Coordinates of C-alpha atoms in Angstrom, one line a residue:
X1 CA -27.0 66.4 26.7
X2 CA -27.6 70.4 27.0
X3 CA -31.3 71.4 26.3
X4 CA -32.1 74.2 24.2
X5 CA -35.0 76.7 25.0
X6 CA -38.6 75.8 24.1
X7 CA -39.6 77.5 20.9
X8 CA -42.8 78.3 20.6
X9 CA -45.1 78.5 17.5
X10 CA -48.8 79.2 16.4
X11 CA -50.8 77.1 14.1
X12 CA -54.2 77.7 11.9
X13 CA -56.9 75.5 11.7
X14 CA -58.5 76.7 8.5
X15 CA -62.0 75.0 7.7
X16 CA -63.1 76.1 4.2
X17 CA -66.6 73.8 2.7
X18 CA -65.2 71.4 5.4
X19 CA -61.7 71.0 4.6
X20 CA -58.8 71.4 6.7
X21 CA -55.7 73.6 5.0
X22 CA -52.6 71.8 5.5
X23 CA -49.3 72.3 4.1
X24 CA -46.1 70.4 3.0
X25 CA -43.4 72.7 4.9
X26 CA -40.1 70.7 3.7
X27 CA -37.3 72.8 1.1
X28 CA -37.6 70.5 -1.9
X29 CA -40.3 68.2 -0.6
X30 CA -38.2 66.2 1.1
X31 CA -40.9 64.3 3.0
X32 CA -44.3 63.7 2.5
X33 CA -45.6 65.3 6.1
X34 CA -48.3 67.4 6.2
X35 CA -49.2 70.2 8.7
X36 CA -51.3 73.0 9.6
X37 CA -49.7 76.4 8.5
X38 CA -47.9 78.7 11.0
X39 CA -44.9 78.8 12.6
X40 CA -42.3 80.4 15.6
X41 CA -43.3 83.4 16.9
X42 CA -41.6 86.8 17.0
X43 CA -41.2 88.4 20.3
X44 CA -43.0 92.1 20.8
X45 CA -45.7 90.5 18.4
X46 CA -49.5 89.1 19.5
X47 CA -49.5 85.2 19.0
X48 CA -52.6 86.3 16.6
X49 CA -50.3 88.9 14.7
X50 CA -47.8 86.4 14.4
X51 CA -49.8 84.0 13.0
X52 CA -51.7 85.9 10.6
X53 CA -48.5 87.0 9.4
X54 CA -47.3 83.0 8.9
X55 CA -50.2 81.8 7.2
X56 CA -49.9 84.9 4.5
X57 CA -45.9 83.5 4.3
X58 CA -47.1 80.5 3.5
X59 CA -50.3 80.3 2.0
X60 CA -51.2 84.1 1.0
X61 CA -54.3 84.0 2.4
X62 CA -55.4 86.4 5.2
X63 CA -56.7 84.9 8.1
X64 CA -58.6 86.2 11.7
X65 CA -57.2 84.0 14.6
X66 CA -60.1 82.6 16.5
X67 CA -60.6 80.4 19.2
X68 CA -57.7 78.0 20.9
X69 CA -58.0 74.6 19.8
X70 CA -54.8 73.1 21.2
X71 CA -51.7 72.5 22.4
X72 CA -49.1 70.3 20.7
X73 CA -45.7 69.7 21.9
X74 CA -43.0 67.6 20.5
X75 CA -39.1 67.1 20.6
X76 CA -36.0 65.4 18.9
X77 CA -34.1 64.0 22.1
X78 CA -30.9 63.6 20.0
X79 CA -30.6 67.0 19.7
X80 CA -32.6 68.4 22.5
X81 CA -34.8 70.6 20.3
X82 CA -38.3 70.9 21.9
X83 CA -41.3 73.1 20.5
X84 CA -44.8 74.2 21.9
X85 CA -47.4 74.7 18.9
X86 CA -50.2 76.6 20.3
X87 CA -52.7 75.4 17.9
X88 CA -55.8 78.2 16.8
X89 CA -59.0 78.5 14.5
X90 CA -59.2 80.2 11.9
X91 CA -61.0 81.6 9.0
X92 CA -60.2 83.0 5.8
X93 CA -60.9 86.5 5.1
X94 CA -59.0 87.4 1.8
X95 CA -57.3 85.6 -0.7
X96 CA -57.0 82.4 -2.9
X97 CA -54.8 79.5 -3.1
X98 CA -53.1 80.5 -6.2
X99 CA -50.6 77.7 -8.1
X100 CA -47.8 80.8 -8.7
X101 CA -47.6 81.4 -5.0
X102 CA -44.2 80.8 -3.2
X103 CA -43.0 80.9 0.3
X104 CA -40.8 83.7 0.5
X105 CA -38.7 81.8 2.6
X106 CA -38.7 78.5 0.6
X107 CA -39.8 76.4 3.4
X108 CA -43.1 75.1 2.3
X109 CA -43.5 73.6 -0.9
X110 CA -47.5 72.8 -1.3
X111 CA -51.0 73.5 0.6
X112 CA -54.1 71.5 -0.2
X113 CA -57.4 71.2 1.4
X114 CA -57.9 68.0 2.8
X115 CA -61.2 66.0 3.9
X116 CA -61.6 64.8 7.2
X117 CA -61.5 61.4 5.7
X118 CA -58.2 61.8 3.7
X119 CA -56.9 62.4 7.3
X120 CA -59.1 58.9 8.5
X121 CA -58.1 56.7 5.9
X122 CA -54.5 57.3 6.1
X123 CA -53.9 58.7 2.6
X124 CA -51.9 61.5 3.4
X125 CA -49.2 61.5 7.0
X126 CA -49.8 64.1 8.8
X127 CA -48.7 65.0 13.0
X128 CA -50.0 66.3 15.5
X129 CA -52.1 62.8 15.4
X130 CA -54.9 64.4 17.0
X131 CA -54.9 67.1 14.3
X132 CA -58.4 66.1 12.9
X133 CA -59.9 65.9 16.7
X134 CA -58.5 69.6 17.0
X135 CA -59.8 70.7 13.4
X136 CA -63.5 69.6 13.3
X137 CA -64.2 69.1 17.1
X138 CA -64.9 72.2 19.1
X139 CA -63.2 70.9 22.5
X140 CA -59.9 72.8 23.0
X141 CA -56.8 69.4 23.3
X142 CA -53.8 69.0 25.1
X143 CA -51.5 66.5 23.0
X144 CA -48.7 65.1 24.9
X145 CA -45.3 65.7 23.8
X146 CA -44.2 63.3 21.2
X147 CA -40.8 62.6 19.3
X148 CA -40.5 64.9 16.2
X149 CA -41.0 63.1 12.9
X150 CA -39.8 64.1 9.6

């Protein structure tokens, strides 16, 4: 099998009254996995710029990037597709989570704030696994590469 390059993304952890933003980023909600916004980054852009620029795509909120809180990978090893999420906080500094708002590129379909313990009790799926650890704990993670999920 013939590898494809890493791609690379950046991802906001956004606390607000201590819940964690996560969004549904499958066209048509075709599955139920939730995730922290961001996404691949552009080249000639700061990994900050970039991800400001994803989390107003897909949540219209403005954000400032704050301090690393991990690193994710995880692959597909049918098709060789491999991705780094470099995983930030964040906080939110303009903006509301409005019901008319719409990804302009149709990829995600719903944001909620969830509860630490709607992330503990398994009520909603959700990857990286250690995405609470990263969230609420202030010690920056390395989680292993793991097989992509849909």
């Amino acid at each position: 099998m013939s590898y494809r390059r890493h791609r690379i993304a950046a991802r906001a952890l956004i606390l607000h009254e201590d819940r964690l933003l996560l969004v549904n980023a499958y066209p048509a909600g075709k599955s139920d996995l939730w995730c922290a916004p961001g996404g691949g980054l552009n080249p000639g852009q700061s990994i900050p710029d970039n991800l400001a620029r994803e989390v107003m795509e897909e949540t219209g909120l403005s954000i400032a990037v704050l301090a690393p809180a991990m690193v994710n990978e995880f692959h597909d090893p049918a098709t060789g597709f491999h991705q780094i999420d470099l995983f930030f906080h964040a906080r939110i500094t303009g903006g509301a989570l409005d019901p008319r708002w719409k990804d302009p590129e149709g990829i995600v379909t719903d944001r909620h704030f969830f509860a630490r313990d709607d992330l503990a009790s398994g009520r909603i799926r959700f990857k990286p696994d250690s995405l609470p650890a990263a969230a609420w704990d202030k010690t920056p993670l390395y989680d292993p590469l793991e097989r992509i999920v849909r």
